[in-house]
C-alpha positions as YAML, in Angstrom:
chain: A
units: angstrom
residues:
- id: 1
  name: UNK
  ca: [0.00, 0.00, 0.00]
- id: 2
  name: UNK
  ca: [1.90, 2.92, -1.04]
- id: 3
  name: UNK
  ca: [-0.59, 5.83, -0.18]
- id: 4
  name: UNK
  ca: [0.08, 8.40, 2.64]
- id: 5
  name: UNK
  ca: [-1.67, 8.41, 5.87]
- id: 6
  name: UNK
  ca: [-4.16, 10.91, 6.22]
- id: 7
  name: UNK
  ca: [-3.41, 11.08, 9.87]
- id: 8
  name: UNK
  ca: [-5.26, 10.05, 13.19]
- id: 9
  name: UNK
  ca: [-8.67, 9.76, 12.51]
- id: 10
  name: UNK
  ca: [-11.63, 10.10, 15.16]
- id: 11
  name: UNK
  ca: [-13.39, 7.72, 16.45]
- id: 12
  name: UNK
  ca: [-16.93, 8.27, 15.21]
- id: 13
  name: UNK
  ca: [-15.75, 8.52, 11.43]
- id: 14
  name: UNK
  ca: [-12.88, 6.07, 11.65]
- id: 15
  name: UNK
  ca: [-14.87, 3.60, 10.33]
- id: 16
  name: UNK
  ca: [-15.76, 6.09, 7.08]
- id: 17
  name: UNK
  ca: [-12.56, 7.26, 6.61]
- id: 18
  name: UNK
  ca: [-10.90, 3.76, 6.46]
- id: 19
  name: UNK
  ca: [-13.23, 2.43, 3.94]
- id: 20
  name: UNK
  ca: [-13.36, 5.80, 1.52]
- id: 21
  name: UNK
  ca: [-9.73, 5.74, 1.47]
- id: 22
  name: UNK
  ca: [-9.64, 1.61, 1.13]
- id: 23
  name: UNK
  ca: [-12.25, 2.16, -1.70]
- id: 24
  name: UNK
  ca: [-10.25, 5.49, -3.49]
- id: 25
  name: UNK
  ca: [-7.51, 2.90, -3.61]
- id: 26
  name: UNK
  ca: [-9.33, 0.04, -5.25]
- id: 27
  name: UNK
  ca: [-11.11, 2.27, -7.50]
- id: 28
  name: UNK
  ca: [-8.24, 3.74, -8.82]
- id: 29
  name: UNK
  ca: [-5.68, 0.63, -9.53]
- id: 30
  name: UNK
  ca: [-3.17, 1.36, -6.55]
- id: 31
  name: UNK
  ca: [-4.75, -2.14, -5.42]
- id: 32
  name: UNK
  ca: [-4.63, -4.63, -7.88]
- id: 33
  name: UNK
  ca: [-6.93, -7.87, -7.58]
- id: 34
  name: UNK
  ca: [-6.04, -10.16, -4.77]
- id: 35
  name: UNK
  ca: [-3.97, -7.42, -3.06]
- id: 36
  name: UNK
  ca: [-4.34, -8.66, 0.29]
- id: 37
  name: UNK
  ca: [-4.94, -6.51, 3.44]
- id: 38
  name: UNK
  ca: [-4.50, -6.91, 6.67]
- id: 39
  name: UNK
  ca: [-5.99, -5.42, 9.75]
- id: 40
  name: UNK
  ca: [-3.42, -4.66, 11.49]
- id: 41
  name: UNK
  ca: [-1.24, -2.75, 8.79]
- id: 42
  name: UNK
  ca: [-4.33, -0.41, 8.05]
- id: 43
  name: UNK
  ca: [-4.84, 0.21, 11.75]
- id: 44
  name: UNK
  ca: [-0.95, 1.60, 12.15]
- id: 45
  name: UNK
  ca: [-1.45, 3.39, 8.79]
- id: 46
  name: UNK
  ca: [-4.51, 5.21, 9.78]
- id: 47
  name: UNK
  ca: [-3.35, 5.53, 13.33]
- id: 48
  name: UNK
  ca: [-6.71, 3.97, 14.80]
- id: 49
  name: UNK
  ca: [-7.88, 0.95, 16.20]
- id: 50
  name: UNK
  ca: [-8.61, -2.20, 14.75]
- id: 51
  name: UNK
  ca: [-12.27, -2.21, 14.78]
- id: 52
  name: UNK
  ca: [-13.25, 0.31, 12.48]
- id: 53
  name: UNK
  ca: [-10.73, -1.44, 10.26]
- id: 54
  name: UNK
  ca: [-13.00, -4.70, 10.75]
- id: 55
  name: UNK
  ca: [-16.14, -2.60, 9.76]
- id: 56
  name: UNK
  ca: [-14.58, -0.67, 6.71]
- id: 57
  name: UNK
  ca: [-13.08, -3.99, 5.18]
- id: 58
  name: UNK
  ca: [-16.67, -6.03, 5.98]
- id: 59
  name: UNK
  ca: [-18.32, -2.89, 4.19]
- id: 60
  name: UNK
  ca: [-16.63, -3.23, 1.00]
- id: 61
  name: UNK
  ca: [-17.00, -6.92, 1.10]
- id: 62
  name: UNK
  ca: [-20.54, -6.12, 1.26]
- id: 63
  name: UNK
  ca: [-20.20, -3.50, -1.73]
- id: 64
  name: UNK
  ca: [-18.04, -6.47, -3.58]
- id: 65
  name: UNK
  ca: [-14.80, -4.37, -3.94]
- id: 66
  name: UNK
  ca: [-12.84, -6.69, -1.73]
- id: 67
  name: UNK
  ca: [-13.27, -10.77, -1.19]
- id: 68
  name: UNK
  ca: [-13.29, -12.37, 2.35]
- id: 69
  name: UNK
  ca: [-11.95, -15.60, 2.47]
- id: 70
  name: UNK
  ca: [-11.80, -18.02, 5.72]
- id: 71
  name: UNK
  ca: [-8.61, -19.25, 4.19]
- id: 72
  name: UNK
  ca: [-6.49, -16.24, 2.18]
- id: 73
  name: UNK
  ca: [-8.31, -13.56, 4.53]
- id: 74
  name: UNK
  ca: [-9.65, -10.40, 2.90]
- id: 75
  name: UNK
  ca: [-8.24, -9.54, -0.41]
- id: 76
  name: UNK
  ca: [-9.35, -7.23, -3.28]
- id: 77
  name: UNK
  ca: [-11.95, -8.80, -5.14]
- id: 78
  name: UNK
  ca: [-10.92, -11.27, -8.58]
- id: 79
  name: UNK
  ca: [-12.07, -10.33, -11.43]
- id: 80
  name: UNK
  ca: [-13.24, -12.19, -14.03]
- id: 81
  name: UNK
  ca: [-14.88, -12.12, -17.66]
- id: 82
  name: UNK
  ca: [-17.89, -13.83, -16.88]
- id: 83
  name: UNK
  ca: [-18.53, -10.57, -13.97]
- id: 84
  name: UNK
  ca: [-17.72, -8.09, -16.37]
- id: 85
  name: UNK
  ca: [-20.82, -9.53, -19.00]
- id: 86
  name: UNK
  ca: [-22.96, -9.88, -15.79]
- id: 87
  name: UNK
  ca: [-21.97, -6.57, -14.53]
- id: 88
  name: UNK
  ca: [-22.94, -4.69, -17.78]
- id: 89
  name: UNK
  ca: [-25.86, -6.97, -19.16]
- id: 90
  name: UNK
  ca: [-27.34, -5.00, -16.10]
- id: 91
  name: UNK
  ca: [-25.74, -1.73, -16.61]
- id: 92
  name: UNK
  ca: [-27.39, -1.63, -20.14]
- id: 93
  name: UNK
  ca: [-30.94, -2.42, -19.02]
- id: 94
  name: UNK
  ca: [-31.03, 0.34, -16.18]
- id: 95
  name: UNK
  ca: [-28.71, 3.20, -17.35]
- id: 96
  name: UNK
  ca: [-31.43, 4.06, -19.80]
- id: 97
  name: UNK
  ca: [-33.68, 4.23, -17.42]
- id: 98
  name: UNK
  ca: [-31.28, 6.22, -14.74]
- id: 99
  name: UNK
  ca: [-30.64, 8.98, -17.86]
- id: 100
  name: UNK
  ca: [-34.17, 9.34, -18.57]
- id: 101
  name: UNK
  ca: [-34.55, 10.98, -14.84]
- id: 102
  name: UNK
  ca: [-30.99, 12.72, -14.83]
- id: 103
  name: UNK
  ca: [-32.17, 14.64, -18.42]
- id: 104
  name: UNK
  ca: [-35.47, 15.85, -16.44]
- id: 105
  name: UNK
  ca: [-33.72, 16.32, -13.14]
- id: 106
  name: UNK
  ca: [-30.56, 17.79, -13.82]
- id: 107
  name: UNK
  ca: [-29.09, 21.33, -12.77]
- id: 108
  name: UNK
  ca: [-27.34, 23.75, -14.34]
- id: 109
  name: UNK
  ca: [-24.65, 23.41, -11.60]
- id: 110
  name: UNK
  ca: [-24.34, 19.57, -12.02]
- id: 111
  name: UNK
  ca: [-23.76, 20.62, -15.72]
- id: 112
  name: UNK
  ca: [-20.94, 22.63, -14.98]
- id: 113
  name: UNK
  ca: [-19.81, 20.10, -12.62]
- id: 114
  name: UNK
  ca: [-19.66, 17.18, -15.40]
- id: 115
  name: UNK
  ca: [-17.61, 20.00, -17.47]
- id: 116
  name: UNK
  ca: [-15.36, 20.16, -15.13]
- id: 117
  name: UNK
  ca: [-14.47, 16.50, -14.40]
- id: 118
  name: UNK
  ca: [-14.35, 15.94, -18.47]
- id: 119
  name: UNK
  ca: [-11.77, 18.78, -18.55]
- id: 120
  name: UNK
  ca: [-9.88, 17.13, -15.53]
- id: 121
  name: UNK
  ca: [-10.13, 13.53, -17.52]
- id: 122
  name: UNK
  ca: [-9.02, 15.32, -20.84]
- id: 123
  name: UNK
  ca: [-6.31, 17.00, -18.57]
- id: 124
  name: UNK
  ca: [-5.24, 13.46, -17.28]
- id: 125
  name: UNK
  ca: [-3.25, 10.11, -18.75]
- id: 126
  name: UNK
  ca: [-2.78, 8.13, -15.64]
- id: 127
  name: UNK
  ca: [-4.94, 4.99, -16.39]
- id: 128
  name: UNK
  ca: [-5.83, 4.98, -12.61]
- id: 129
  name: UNK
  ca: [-6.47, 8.84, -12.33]
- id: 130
  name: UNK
  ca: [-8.70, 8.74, -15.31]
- id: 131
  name: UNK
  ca: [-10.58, 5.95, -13.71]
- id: 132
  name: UNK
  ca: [-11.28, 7.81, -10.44]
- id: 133
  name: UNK
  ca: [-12.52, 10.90, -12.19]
- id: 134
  name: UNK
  ca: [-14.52, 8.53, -14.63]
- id: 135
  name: UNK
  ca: [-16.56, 7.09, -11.89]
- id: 136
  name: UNK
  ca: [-16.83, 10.28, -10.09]
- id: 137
  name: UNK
  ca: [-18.24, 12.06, -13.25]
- id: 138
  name: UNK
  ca: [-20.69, 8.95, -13.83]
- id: 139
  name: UNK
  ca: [-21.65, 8.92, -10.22]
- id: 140
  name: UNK
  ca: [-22.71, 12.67, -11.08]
- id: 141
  name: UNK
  ca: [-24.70, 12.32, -13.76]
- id: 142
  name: UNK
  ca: [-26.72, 9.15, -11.31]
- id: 143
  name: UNK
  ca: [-27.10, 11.24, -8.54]
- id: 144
  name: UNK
  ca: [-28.75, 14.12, -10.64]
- id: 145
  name: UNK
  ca: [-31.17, 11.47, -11.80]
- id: 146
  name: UNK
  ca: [-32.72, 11.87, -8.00]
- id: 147
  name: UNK
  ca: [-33.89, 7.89, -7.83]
- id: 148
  name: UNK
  ca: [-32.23, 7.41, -5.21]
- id: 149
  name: UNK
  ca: [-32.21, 3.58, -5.09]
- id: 150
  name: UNK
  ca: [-31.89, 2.96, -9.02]
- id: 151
  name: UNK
  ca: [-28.88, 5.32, -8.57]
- id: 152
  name: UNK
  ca: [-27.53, 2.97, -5.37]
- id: 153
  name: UNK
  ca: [-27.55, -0.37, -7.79]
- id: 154
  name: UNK
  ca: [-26.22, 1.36, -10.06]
- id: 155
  name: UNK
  ca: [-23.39, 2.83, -7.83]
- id: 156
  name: UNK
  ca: [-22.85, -0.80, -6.78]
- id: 157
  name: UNK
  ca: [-21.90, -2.08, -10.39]
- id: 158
  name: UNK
  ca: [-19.76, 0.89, -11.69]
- id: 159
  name: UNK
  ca: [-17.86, 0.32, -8.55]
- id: 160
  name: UNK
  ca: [-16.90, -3.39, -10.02]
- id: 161
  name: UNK
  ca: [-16.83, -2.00, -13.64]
- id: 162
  name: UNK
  ca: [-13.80, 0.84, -12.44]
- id: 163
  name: UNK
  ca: [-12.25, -2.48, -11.44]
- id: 164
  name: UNK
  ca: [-12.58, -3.69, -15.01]
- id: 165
  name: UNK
  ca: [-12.22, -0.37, -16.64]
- id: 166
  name: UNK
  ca: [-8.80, 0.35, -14.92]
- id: 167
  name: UNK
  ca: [-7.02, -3.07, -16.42]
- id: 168
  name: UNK
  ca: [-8.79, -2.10, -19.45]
- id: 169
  name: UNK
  ca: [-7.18, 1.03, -19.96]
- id: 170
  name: UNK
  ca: [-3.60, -0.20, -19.08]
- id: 171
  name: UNK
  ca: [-3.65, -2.21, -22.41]
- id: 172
  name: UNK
  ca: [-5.26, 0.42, -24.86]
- id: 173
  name: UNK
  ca: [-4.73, 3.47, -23.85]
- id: 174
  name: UNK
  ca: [-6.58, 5.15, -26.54]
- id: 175
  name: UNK
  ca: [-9.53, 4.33, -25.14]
- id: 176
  name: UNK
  ca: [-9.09, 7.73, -22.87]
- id: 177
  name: UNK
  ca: [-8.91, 10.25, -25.84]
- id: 178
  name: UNK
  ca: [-12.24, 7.79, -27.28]
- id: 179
  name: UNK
  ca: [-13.78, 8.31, -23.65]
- id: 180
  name: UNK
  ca: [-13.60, 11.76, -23.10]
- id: 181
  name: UNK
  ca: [-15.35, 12.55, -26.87]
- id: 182
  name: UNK
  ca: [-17.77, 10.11, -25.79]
- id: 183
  name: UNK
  ca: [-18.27, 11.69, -22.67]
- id: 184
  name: UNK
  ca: [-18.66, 15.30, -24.43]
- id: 185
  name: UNK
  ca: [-21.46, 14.49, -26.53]
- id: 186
  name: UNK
  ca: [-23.16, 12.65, -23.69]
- id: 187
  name: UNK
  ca: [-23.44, 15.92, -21.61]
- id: 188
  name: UNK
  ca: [-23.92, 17.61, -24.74]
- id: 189
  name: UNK
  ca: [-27.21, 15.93, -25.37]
- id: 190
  name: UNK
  ca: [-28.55, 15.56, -21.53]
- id: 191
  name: UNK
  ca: [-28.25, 19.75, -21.94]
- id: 192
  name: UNK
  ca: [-30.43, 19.71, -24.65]
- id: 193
  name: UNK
  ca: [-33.40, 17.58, -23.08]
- id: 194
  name: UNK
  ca: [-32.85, 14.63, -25.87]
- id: 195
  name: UNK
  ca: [-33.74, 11.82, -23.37]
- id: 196
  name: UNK
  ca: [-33.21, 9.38, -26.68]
- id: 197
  name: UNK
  ca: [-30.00, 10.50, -27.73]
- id: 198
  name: UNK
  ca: [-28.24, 10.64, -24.62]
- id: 199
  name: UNK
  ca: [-29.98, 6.88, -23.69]
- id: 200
  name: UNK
  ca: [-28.63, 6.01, -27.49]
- id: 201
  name: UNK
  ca: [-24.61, 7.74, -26.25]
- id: 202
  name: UNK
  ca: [-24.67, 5.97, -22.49]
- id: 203
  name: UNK
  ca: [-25.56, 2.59, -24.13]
- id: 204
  name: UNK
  ca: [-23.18, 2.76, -26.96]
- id: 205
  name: UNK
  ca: [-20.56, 4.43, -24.32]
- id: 206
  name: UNK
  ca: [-21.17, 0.92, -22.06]
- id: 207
  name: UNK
  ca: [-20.50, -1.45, -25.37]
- id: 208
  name: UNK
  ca: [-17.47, 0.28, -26.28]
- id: 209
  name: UNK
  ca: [-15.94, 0.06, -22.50]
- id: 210
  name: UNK
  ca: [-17.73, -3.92, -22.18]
- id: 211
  name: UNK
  ca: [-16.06, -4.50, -25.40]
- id: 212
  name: UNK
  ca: [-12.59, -3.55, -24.55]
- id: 213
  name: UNK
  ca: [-12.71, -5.24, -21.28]
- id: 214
  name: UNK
  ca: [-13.72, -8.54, -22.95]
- id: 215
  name: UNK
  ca: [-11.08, -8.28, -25.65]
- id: 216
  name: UNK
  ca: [-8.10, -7.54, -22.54]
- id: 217
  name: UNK
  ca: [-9.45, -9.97, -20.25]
- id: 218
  name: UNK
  ca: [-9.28, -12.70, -23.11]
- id: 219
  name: UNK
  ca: [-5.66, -11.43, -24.12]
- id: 220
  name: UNK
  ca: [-5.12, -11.91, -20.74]
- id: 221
  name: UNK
  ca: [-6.15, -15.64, -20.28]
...
């Protein structure tokens, strides 16, 4: 684990803090699959106890980011290519239906706000940096939908795609530049109220990204 402590945390949010900066990690590659973690390590790194280290690993367990095993302990989660098919056969059934509420719900400042993380991501060639501000401008666009637990399922499987998207990226790097124009005309679209062209970009954004994560996962095997 090669990221800096953030310090002594308190003992009410020690439990958050752990786990957002556990999940940061994961999200963004510094982890790679099966990277295991132990307790006691994450304690002395966060300068806390090791309870709310129990609770922040058993929460992303529970959010499938990282595997519990009786035998190998808790490691971050495998993945594989059968997942990623599962992951986005669901992704392209609901994301329609998520970006049909984000076009009618939408602010102006959440606009600006997507802007902003598309000119970070154009700004940005790190595979794992990209990835971070990829699910933080997707997790945008959900959360302006205001379905609240549409957007939480949702939440739950881009968190396991970043995994795939991140591995993805390290072996076509193209894909960014293809991203970010793909991103562009998405916001471009939810600005101008076209419910079926911005359902027609996110689903066509998903099968390029499933695509490339079957095609590096089999290159892989």
């Amino acid at each position: 684990m090669t990221a800096q402590s953030p310090g002594p945390v308190g003992h009410r949010t020690a439990q958050a803090v752990v786990a957002e900066m556990l999940r940061t990690e994961i999200l963004s590659g510094r982890m790679p699959s099966r990277t295991r973690l132990l307790q006691s390590e994450i304690a002395e790194r966060f300068a806390t106890s090791t309870t709310p280290v129990r609770e922040a690993l058993r929460q992303l367990v529970g959010e499938g980011l990282l595997d519990g095993d009786p035998h190998r302990g808790v490691t971050v989660h495998e993945i594989s290519l059968g997942e990623l098919e599962e992951i986005y056969e669901i992704r392209l059934r609901l994301e329609p239906l998520a970006m049909e509420a984000t076009v009618a719900n939408i602010t102006d400042d959440d606009l600006e706000a997507a802007r902003s993380l598309i000119d970070a991501m154009e700004a940005e060639q790190d595979p794992a940096a990209w990835t971070e501000l990829n699910a933080r401008f997707h997790a945008l666009l959900a959360g302006s939908s205001g379905r609240t637990r549409l957007s939480g399922i949702l939440t739950s499987l881009r968190n396991l795609s970043a995994l795939y998207i991140v591995r993805s990226l390290q072996g076509m790097p193209d894909r960014i530049r293809a991203g970010n124009h793909e991103h562009r005309q998405l916001v471009a679209a939810i600005e101008d109220g076209d419910v079926a062209r911005a359902q027609e970009l996110e689903l066509l954004h998903l099968r390029h990204t499933l695509e490339i994560g079957e095609m590096q996962l089999r290159a892989e095997a």
